[in-house]
PDB file of C-alpha atoms in Angstrom:
ATOM      1  CA  UNK E 287       0.000   0.000   0.000  1.00  0.00           C
ATOM      2  CA  UNK E 288       1.044   3.576  -0.561  1.00  0.00           C
ATOM      3  CA  UNK E 289       2.045   5.932   2.234  1.00  0.00           C
ATOM      4  CA  UNK E 290       3.150   9.528   2.286  1.00  0.00           C
ATOM      5  CA  UNK E 291       5.444  11.008   4.882  1.00  0.00           C
ATOM      6  CA  UNK E 292       5.917  14.635   5.700  1.00  0.00           C
ATOM      7  CA  UNK E 293       8.165  16.248   8.263  1.00  0.00           C
ATOM      8  CA  UNK E 294       8.539  18.004  10.521  1.00  0.00           C
ATOM      9  CA  UNK E 295       5.035  18.146  11.977  1.00  0.00           C
ATOM     10  CA  UNK E 296       5.554  21.599  13.467  1.00  0.00           C
ATOM     11  CA  UNK E 297       8.192  24.230  12.922  1.00  0.00           C
ATOM     12  CA  UNK E 298       8.832  27.658  14.402  1.00  0.00           C
ATOM     13  CA  UNK E 299      11.312  29.743  12.459  1.00  0.00           C
ATOM     14  CA  UNK E 300      12.439  33.388  12.688  1.00  0.00           C
ATOM     15  CA  UNK E 301      11.911  35.799   9.828  1.00  0.00           C
ATOM     16  CA  UNK E 302      14.780  35.638   7.363  1.00  0.00           C
ATOM     17  CA  UNK E 303      15.774  32.083   8.185  1.00  0.00           C
ATOM     18  CA  UNK E 304      15.851  29.298   5.572  1.00  0.00           C
ATOM     19  CA  UNK E 305      13.246  26.570   5.226  1.00  0.00           C
ATOM     20  CA  UNK E 306      13.304  22.988   4.078  1.00  0.00           C
ATOM     21  CA  UNK E 307      10.245  20.744   4.254  1.00  0.00           C
ATOM     22  CA  UNK E 308      10.456  17.220   2.963  1.00  0.00           C
ATOM     23  CA  UNK E 309       7.855  14.853   1.615  1.00  0.00           C
ATOM     24  CA  UNK E 310       8.354  11.256   0.538  1.00  0.00           C
ATOM     25  CA  UNK E 311       5.971   8.743  -0.961  1.00  0.00           C
ATOM     26  CA  UNK E 312       6.245   4.974  -0.678  1.00  0.00           C
ATOM     27  CA  UNK E 313       4.605   2.205  -2.622  1.00  0.00           C
ATOM     28  CA  UNK E 314       4.106   3.906  -5.976  1.00  0.00           C
ATOM     29  CA  UNK E 315       6.229   5.003  -8.910  1.00  0.00           C
ATOM     30  CA  UNK E 316       6.244   8.248 -10.873  1.00  0.00           C
ATOM     31  CA  UNK E 317       3.534   9.925  -8.824  1.00  0.00           C
ATOM     32  CA  UNK E 318       2.348  13.464  -9.415  1.00  0.00           C
ATOM     33  CA  UNK E 319       3.411  15.448  -6.361  1.00  0.00           C
ATOM     34  CA  UNK E 320       1.934  18.615  -4.928  1.00  0.00           C
ATOM     35  CA  UNK E 321       2.713  21.240  -2.299  1.00  0.00           C
ATOM     36  CA  UNK E 322      -0.208  23.190  -0.867  1.00  0.00           C
ATOM     37  CA  UNK E 323      -0.507  25.911   1.745  1.00  0.00           C
ATOM     38  CA  UNK E 324      -3.604  26.327   3.871  1.00  0.00           C
ATOM     39  CA  UNK E 325      -4.289  29.484   5.866  1.00  0.00           C
ATOM     40  CA  UNK E 326      -6.324  29.070   9.051  1.00  0.00           C
ATOM     41  CA  UNK E 327      -9.961  28.255   8.255  1.00  0.00           C
ATOM     42  CA  UNK E 328      -9.389  28.440   4.514  1.00  0.00           C
ATOM     43  CA  UNK E 329      -9.103  26.187   1.513  1.00  0.00           C
ATOM     44  CA  UNK E 330      -5.962  24.934  -0.140  1.00  0.00           C
ATOM     45  CA  UNK E 331      -3.681  27.041  -2.280  1.00  0.00           C
ATOM     46  CA  UNK E 332      -1.586  25.065  -4.742  1.00  0.00           C
ATOM     47  CA  UNK E 333       2.030  26.189  -4.576  1.00  0.00           C
ATOM     48  CA  UNK E 334       3.915  23.696  -6.747  1.00  0.00           C
ATOM     49  CA  UNK E 335       3.298  20.473  -8.579  1.00  0.00           C
ATOM     50  CA  UNK E 336       5.561  17.993 -10.280  1.00  0.00           C
ATOM     51  CA  UNK E 337       4.836  15.318 -12.860  1.00  0.00           C
ATOM     52  CA  UNK E 338       8.371  13.872 -12.834  1.00  0.00           C
ATOM     53  CA  UNK E 339      11.915  14.165 -11.532  1.00  0.00           C
ATOM     54  CA  UNK E 340      13.246  17.678 -12.012  1.00  0.00           C
ATOM     55  CA  UNK E 341       9.911  18.909 -13.419  1.00  0.00           C
ATOM     56  CA  UNK E 342       8.405  21.613 -11.242  1.00  0.00           C
ATOM     57  CA  UNK E 343       5.493  23.900 -12.042  1.00  0.00           C
ATOM     58  CA  UNK E 344       4.844  26.940  -9.899  1.00  0.00           C
ATOM     59  CA  UNK E 345       1.346  28.210  -9.421  1.00  0.00           C
ATOM     60  CA  UNK E 346       1.988  31.210  -7.223  1.00  0.00           C
ATOM     61  CA  UNK E 347       5.003  33.578  -7.418  1.00  0.00           C
ATOM     62  CA  UNK E 348       6.581  33.825  -3.988  1.00  0.00           C
ATOM     63  CA  UNK E 349       9.834  33.385  -2.145  1.00  0.00           C
ATOM     64  CA  UNK E 350       9.349  29.619  -1.990  1.00  0.00           C
ATOM     65  CA  UNK E 351      10.830  27.028  -4.311  1.00  0.00           C
ATOM     66  CA  UNK E 352      10.407  23.303  -4.789  1.00  0.00           C
ATOM     67  CA  UNK E 353      12.621  20.505  -5.986  1.00  0.00           C
ATOM     68  CA  UNK E 354      12.162  16.855  -6.844  1.00  0.00           C
ATOM     69  CA  UNK E 355      15.584  15.242  -6.612  1.00  0.00           C
ATOM     70  CA  UNK E 356      14.194  11.697  -6.648  1.00  0.00           C
ATOM     71  CA  UNK E 357      11.040  10.110  -8.034  1.00  0.00           C
ATOM     72  CA  UNK E 358       9.266   9.970  -4.691  1.00  0.00           C
ATOM     73  CA  UNK E 359      10.825  12.929  -2.894  1.00  0.00           C
ATOM     74  CA  UNK E 360       9.494  16.460  -2.984  1.00  0.00           C
ATOM     75  CA  UNK E 361      11.135  19.320  -1.113  1.00  0.00           C
ATOM     76  CA  UNK E 362       9.799  22.790  -0.354  1.00  0.00           C
ATOM     77  CA  UNK E 363      12.409  25.434   0.379  1.00  0.00           C
ATOM     78  CA  UNK E 364      12.939  29.072   1.081  1.00  0.00           C
ATOM     79  CA  UNK E 365      16.128  31.063   1.429  1.00  0.00           C
ATOM     80  CA  UNK E 366      14.541  33.718   3.651  1.00  0.00           C
ATOM     81  CA  UNK E 367      11.196  33.247   5.353  1.00  0.00           C
ATOM     82  CA  UNK E 368       8.626  36.021   5.601  1.00  0.00           C
ATOM     83  CA  UNK E 369       5.935  36.403   8.249  1.00  0.00           C
ATOM     84  CA  UNK E 370       3.375  35.749   5.528  1.00  0.00           C
ATOM     85  CA  UNK E 371       4.859  32.289   4.966  1.00  0.00           C
ATOM     86  CA  UNK E 372       3.225  31.057   8.163  1.00  0.00           C
ATOM     87  CA  UNK E 373       0.595  28.416   7.537  1.00  0.00           C
ATOM     88  CA  UNK E 374      -0.170  24.750   7.244  1.00  0.00           C
ATOM     89  CA  UNK E 375       1.793  23.064   4.452  1.00  0.00           C
ATOM     90  CA  UNK E 376       0.472  19.914   2.897  1.00  0.00           C
ATOM     91  CA  UNK E 377       2.129  17.511   0.507  1.00  0.00           C
ATOM     92  CA  UNK E 378       0.010  15.235  -1.671  1.00  0.00           C
ATOM     93  CA  UNK E 379       0.363  12.752  -4.485  1.00  0.00           C
ATOM     94  CA  UNK E 380      -1.838  11.370  -7.230  1.00  0.00           C
ATOM     95  CA  UNK E 381      -1.512   8.806  -9.979  1.00  0.00           C
ATOM     96  CA  UNK E 382      -2.583  11.238 -12.683  1.00  0.00           C
ATOM     97  CA  UNK E 383      -3.453  14.908 -12.882  1.00  0.00           C
ATOM     98  CA  UNK E 384      -7.072  15.490 -11.932  1.00  0.00           C
ATOM     99  CA  UNK E 385      -7.331  12.214 -10.020  1.00  0.00           C
ATOM    100  CA  UNK E 386      -7.952  11.826  -6.322  1.00  0.00           C
ATOM    101  CA  UNK E 387      -5.080  13.062  -4.215  1.00  0.00           C
ATOM    102  CA  UNK E 388      -3.584  11.507  -1.094  1.00  0.00           C
ATOM    103  CA  UNK E 389      -2.290  13.822   1.552  1.00  0.00           C
ATOM    104  CA  UNK E 390       0.459  13.762   4.113  1.00  0.00           C
ATOM    105  CA  UNK E 391      -0.166  14.811   7.723  1.00  0.00           C
ATOM    106  CA  UNK E 392       1.008  18.385   7.113  1.00  0.00           C
ATOM    107  CA  UNK E 393       3.561  20.753   8.634  1.00  0.00           C
ATOM    108  CA  UNK E 394       2.455  23.675  10.789  1.00  0.00           C
ATOM    109  CA  UNK E 395       4.929  26.509  10.102  1.00  0.00           C
ATOM    110  CA  UNK E 396       5.018  29.584  12.293  1.00  0.00           C
ATOM    111  CA  UNK E 397       7.332  32.391  11.274  1.00  0.00           C
ATOM    112  CA  UNK E 398       8.092  34.747  14.148  1.00  0.00           C
TER     113      UNK E 398
ATOM    114  CA  UNK J  51      -8.001  31.107  -8.242  1.00  0.00           C
ATOM    115  CA  UNK J  52     -10.873  29.570  -6.290  1.00  0.00           C
ATOM    116  CA  UNK J  53     -13.393  27.608  -8.307  1.00  0.00           C
ATOM    117  CA  UNK J  54     -15.374  25.674  -5.754  1.00  0.00           C
ATOM    118  CA  UNK J  55     -17.410  27.458  -3.130  1.00  0.00           C
ATOM    119  CA  UNK J  56     -18.944  25.456  -0.332  1.00  0.00           C
ATOM    120  CA  UNK J  57     -22.154  26.388   1.357  1.00  0.00           C
ATOM    121  CA  UNK J  58     -22.747  26.754   4.242  1.00  0.00           C
ATOM    122  CA  UNK J  59     -19.422  27.872   5.698  1.00  0.00           C
ATOM    123  CA  UNK J  60     -20.343  26.208   8.982  1.00  0.00           C
ATOM    124  CA  UNK J  61     -22.985  23.712  10.001  1.00  0.00           C
ATOM    125  CA  UNK J  62     -23.863  22.430  13.475  1.00  0.00           C
ATOM    126  CA  UNK J  63     -26.338  19.565  13.898  1.00  0.00           C
ATOM    127  CA  UNK J  64     -27.292  16.921  16.420  1.00  0.00           C
ATOM    128  CA  UNK J  65     -25.856  13.456  16.215  1.00  0.00           C
ATOM    129  CA  UNK J  66     -28.097  11.213  14.165  1.00  0.00           C
ATOM    130  CA  UNK J  67     -29.351  13.981  11.883  1.00  0.00           C
ATOM    131  CA  UNK J  68     -28.406  14.274   8.227  1.00  0.00           C
ATOM    132  CA  UNK J  69     -25.903  16.894   7.080  1.00  0.00           C
ATOM    133  CA  UNK J  70     -26.004  18.453   3.634  1.00  0.00           C
ATOM    134  CA  UNK J  71     -23.236  20.575   2.171  1.00  0.00           C
ATOM    135  CA  UNK J  72     -23.212  22.224  -1.216  1.00  0.00           C
ATOM    136  CA  UNK J  73     -20.506  23.178  -3.658  1.00  0.00           C
ATOM    137  CA  UNK J  74     -20.735  25.480  -6.658  1.00  0.00           C
ATOM    138  CA  UNK J  75     -18.128  25.886  -9.356  1.00  0.00           C
ATOM    139  CA  UNK J  76     -17.600  28.102 -12.368  1.00  0.00           C
ATOM    140  CA  UNK J  77     -16.057  26.249 -15.300  1.00  0.00           C
ATOM    141  CA  UNK J  78     -16.629  22.934 -17.026  1.00  0.00           C
ATOM    142  CA  UNK J  79     -15.166  19.941 -15.249  1.00  0.00           C
ATOM    143  CA  UNK J  80     -14.182  16.331 -15.784  1.00  0.00           C
ATOM    144  CA  UNK J  81     -14.802  15.385 -12.189  1.00  0.00           C
ATOM    145  CA  UNK J  82     -15.604  16.790  -8.767  1.00  0.00           C
ATOM    146  CA  UNK J  83     -14.204  15.426  -5.533  1.00  0.00           C
ATOM    147  CA  UNK J  84     -15.063  15.716  -1.862  1.00  0.00           C
ATOM    148  CA  UNK J  85     -12.500  15.557   0.926  1.00  0.00           C
ATOM    149  CA  UNK J  86     -12.633  15.597   4.711  1.00  0.00           C
ATOM    150  CA  UNK J  87     -10.117  17.277   6.999  1.00  0.00           C
ATOM    151  CA  UNK J  88     -10.002  16.708  10.702  1.00  0.00           C
ATOM    152  CA  UNK J  89      -8.585  19.636  12.665  1.00  0.00           C
ATOM    153  CA  UNK J  90      -4.859  20.041  12.113  1.00  0.00           C
ATOM    154  CA  UNK J  91      -4.590  16.993   9.883  1.00  0.00           C
ATOM    155  CA  UNK J  92      -4.174  16.179   6.227  1.00  0.00           C
ATOM    156  CA  UNK J  93      -7.130  15.791   3.906  1.00  0.00           C
ATOM    157  CA  UNK J  94      -8.775  12.447   3.237  1.00  0.00           C
ATOM    158  CA  UNK J  95     -10.392  11.689  -0.096  1.00  0.00           C
ATOM    159  CA  UNK J  96     -14.063  10.730   0.269  1.00  0.00           C
ATOM    160  CA  UNK J  97     -15.582  10.388  -3.158  1.00  0.00           C
ATOM    161  CA  UNK J  98     -15.066  11.345  -6.798  1.00  0.00           C
ATOM    162  CA  UNK J  99     -17.963  11.904  -9.175  1.00  0.00           C
ATOM    163  CA  UNK J 100     -17.404  12.267 -12.895  1.00  0.00           C
ATOM    164  CA  UNK J 101     -19.134  14.837 -15.074  1.00  0.00           C
ATOM    165  CA  UNK J 102     -21.302  12.168 -16.728  1.00  0.00           C
ATOM    166  CA  UNK J 103     -22.546  10.875 -13.357  1.00  0.00           C
ATOM    167  CA  UNK J 104     -25.462  12.365 -11.440  1.00  0.00           C
ATOM    168  CA  UNK J 105     -25.275  10.547  -8.135  1.00  0.00           C
ATOM    169  CA  UNK J 106     -22.817   8.401  -6.241  1.00  0.00           C
ATOM    170  CA  UNK J 107     -22.933   6.597  -2.916  1.00  0.00           C
ATOM    171  CA  UNK J 108     -20.271   5.458  -0.490  1.00  0.00           C
ATOM    172  CA  UNK J 109     -21.469   4.119   2.850  1.00  0.00           C
ATOM    173  CA  UNK J 110     -23.331   6.950   4.583  1.00  0.00           C
ATOM    174  CA  UNK J 111     -22.237   9.451   1.936  1.00  0.00           C
ATOM    175  CA  UNK J 112     -24.304  10.486  -1.048  1.00  0.00           C
ATOM    176  CA  UNK J 113     -22.966  12.924  -3.620  1.00  0.00           C
ATOM    177  CA  UNK J 114     -24.994  14.496  -6.393  1.00  0.00           C
ATOM    178  CA  UNK J 115     -23.763  16.501  -9.349  1.00  0.00           C
ATOM    179  CA  UNK J 116     -25.761  18.888 -11.511  1.00  0.00           C
ATOM    180  CA  UNK J 117     -23.530  20.076 -14.333  1.00  0.00           C
ATOM    181  CA  UNK J 118     -26.246  22.359 -15.733  1.00  0.00           C
ATOM    182  CA  UNK J 119     -26.232  24.286 -12.465  1.00  0.00           C
ATOM    183  CA  UNK J 120     -22.527  23.727 -11.848  1.00  0.00           C
ATOM    184  CA  UNK J 121     -23.227  22.460  -8.370  1.00  0.00           C
ATOM    185  CA  UNK J 122     -22.777  19.412  -6.189  1.00  0.00           C
ATOM    186  CA  UNK J 123     -24.057  18.334  -2.814  1.00  0.00           C
ATOM    187  CA  UNK J 124     -22.646  16.014  -0.172  1.00  0.00           C
ATOM    188  CA  UNK J 125     -25.123  14.326   2.137  1.00  0.00           C
ATOM    189  CA  UNK J 126     -23.965  12.534   5.270  1.00  0.00           C
ATOM    190  CA  UNK J 127     -26.739  10.430   6.715  1.00  0.00           C
ATOM    191  CA  UNK J 128     -27.141   9.453  10.372  1.00  0.00           C
ATOM    192  CA  UNK J 129     -24.272  11.712  11.437  1.00  0.00           C
ATOM    193  CA  UNK J 130     -21.853  10.703  14.159  1.00  0.00           C
ATOM    194  CA  UNK J 131     -19.557  12.708  16.413  1.00  0.00           C
ATOM    195  CA  UNK J 132     -16.624  11.379  14.388  1.00  0.00           C
ATOM    196  CA  UNK J 133     -18.000  13.168  11.311  1.00  0.00           C
ATOM    197  CA  UNK J 134     -17.004  16.489  12.900  1.00  0.00           C
ATOM    198  CA  UNK J 135     -14.519  17.928  10.409  1.00  0.00           C
ATOM    199  CA  UNK J 136     -14.153  20.378   7.558  1.00  0.00           C
ATOM    200  CA  UNK J 137     -15.354  19.219   4.156  1.00  0.00           C
ATOM    201  CA  UNK J 138     -13.907  20.489   0.890  1.00  0.00           C
ATOM    202  CA  UNK J 139     -14.936  20.116  -2.696  1.00  0.00           C
ATOM    203  CA  UNK J 140     -12.345  20.202  -5.455  1.00  0.00           C
ATOM    204  CA  UNK J 141     -12.754  20.345  -9.196  1.00  0.00           C
ATOM    205  CA  UNK J 142     -10.402  19.931 -12.078  1.00  0.00           C
ATOM    206  CA  UNK J 143     -10.452  22.569 -14.777  1.00  0.00           C
ATOM    207  CA  UNK J 144     -11.844  20.328 -17.508  1.00  0.00           C
ATOM    208  CA  UNK J 145     -10.495  20.033 -21.018  1.00  0.00           C
ATOM    209  CA  UNK J 146      -7.863  22.562 -21.948  1.00  0.00           C
ATOM    210  CA  UNK J 147      -6.736  23.081 -18.375  1.00  0.00           C
ATOM    211  CA  UNK J 148      -3.755  21.564 -16.659  1.00  0.00           C
ATOM    212  CA  UNK J 149      -6.172  19.353 -14.712  1.00  0.00           C
ATOM    213  CA  UNK J 150      -4.895  20.546 -11.357  1.00  0.00           C
ATOM    214  CA  UNK J 151      -7.514  20.564  -8.635  1.00  0.00           C
ATOM    215  CA  UNK J 152      -9.103  23.831  -7.589  1.00  0.00           C
ATOM    216  CA  UNK J 153     -10.369  23.935  -4.016  1.00  0.00           C
ATOM    217  CA  UNK J 154     -13.193  25.603  -2.193  1.00  0.00           C
ATOM    218  CA  UNK J 155     -12.861  27.172   1.249  1.00  0.00           C
ATOM    219  CA  UNK J 156     -14.717  24.317   2.940  1.00  0.00           C
ATOM    220  CA  UNK J 157     -17.674  23.707   5.212  1.00  0.00           C
ATOM    221  CA  UNK J 158     -16.961  23.230   8.892  1.00  0.00           C
ATOM    222  CA  UNK J 159     -19.300  20.551  10.228  1.00  0.00           C
ATOM    223  CA  UNK J 160     -19.877  20.116  13.956  1.00  0.00           C
ATOM    224  CA  UNK J 161     -21.858  17.132  15.220  1.00  0.00           C
ATOM    225  CA  UNK J 162     -23.233  17.695  18.693  1.00  0.00           C
ATOM    226  CA  UNK J 163     -23.589  14.582  20.869  1.00  0.00           C
TER     227      UNK J 163
END
């Protein structure tokens, strides 16, 4: 069966510090991978998605970046965090675009 | 951009009652999906209904889709305390889009014991 891991679960970082969130998927090959951000009480905002190794599409211009160094690894990064980067970050995967997505447990990021 | 809009934003009912949530969208779609999110957790896929389907069931869940009105409803029958969660609809953009899901803001459902 497939599982998705995301860490850390919570993170408190000062403004201007770097960020690295990691997501890994097990039990499937060549998944579509997604990074979302969710503000409190709101829906999901798609940040990045990837259909293959090294292929990243950005949906929202921001100071975040994503990389996919391996087939089942998706990393969200920032060189300098802003207060507005605070939120709940979710990683997800799907077999194909438009299909049902399977989510990780999320990372609660607070930028202070 | 936000395509799906859930209605109501919040719903509080007694355990055992039925809960109905609605979702409206703006563009043509290939499918519409419903997800549940418990507080502080990841989302869980509940059901997917394709544009050529009108109704779909899964356990205590019933989803309807009216493409002429660009709307869908999620009915949870005989609600339980464990159904307390936020519920989101998501649509793809249909033909010509990149098929990424577009999400509504969700309905927060509270089941009172």
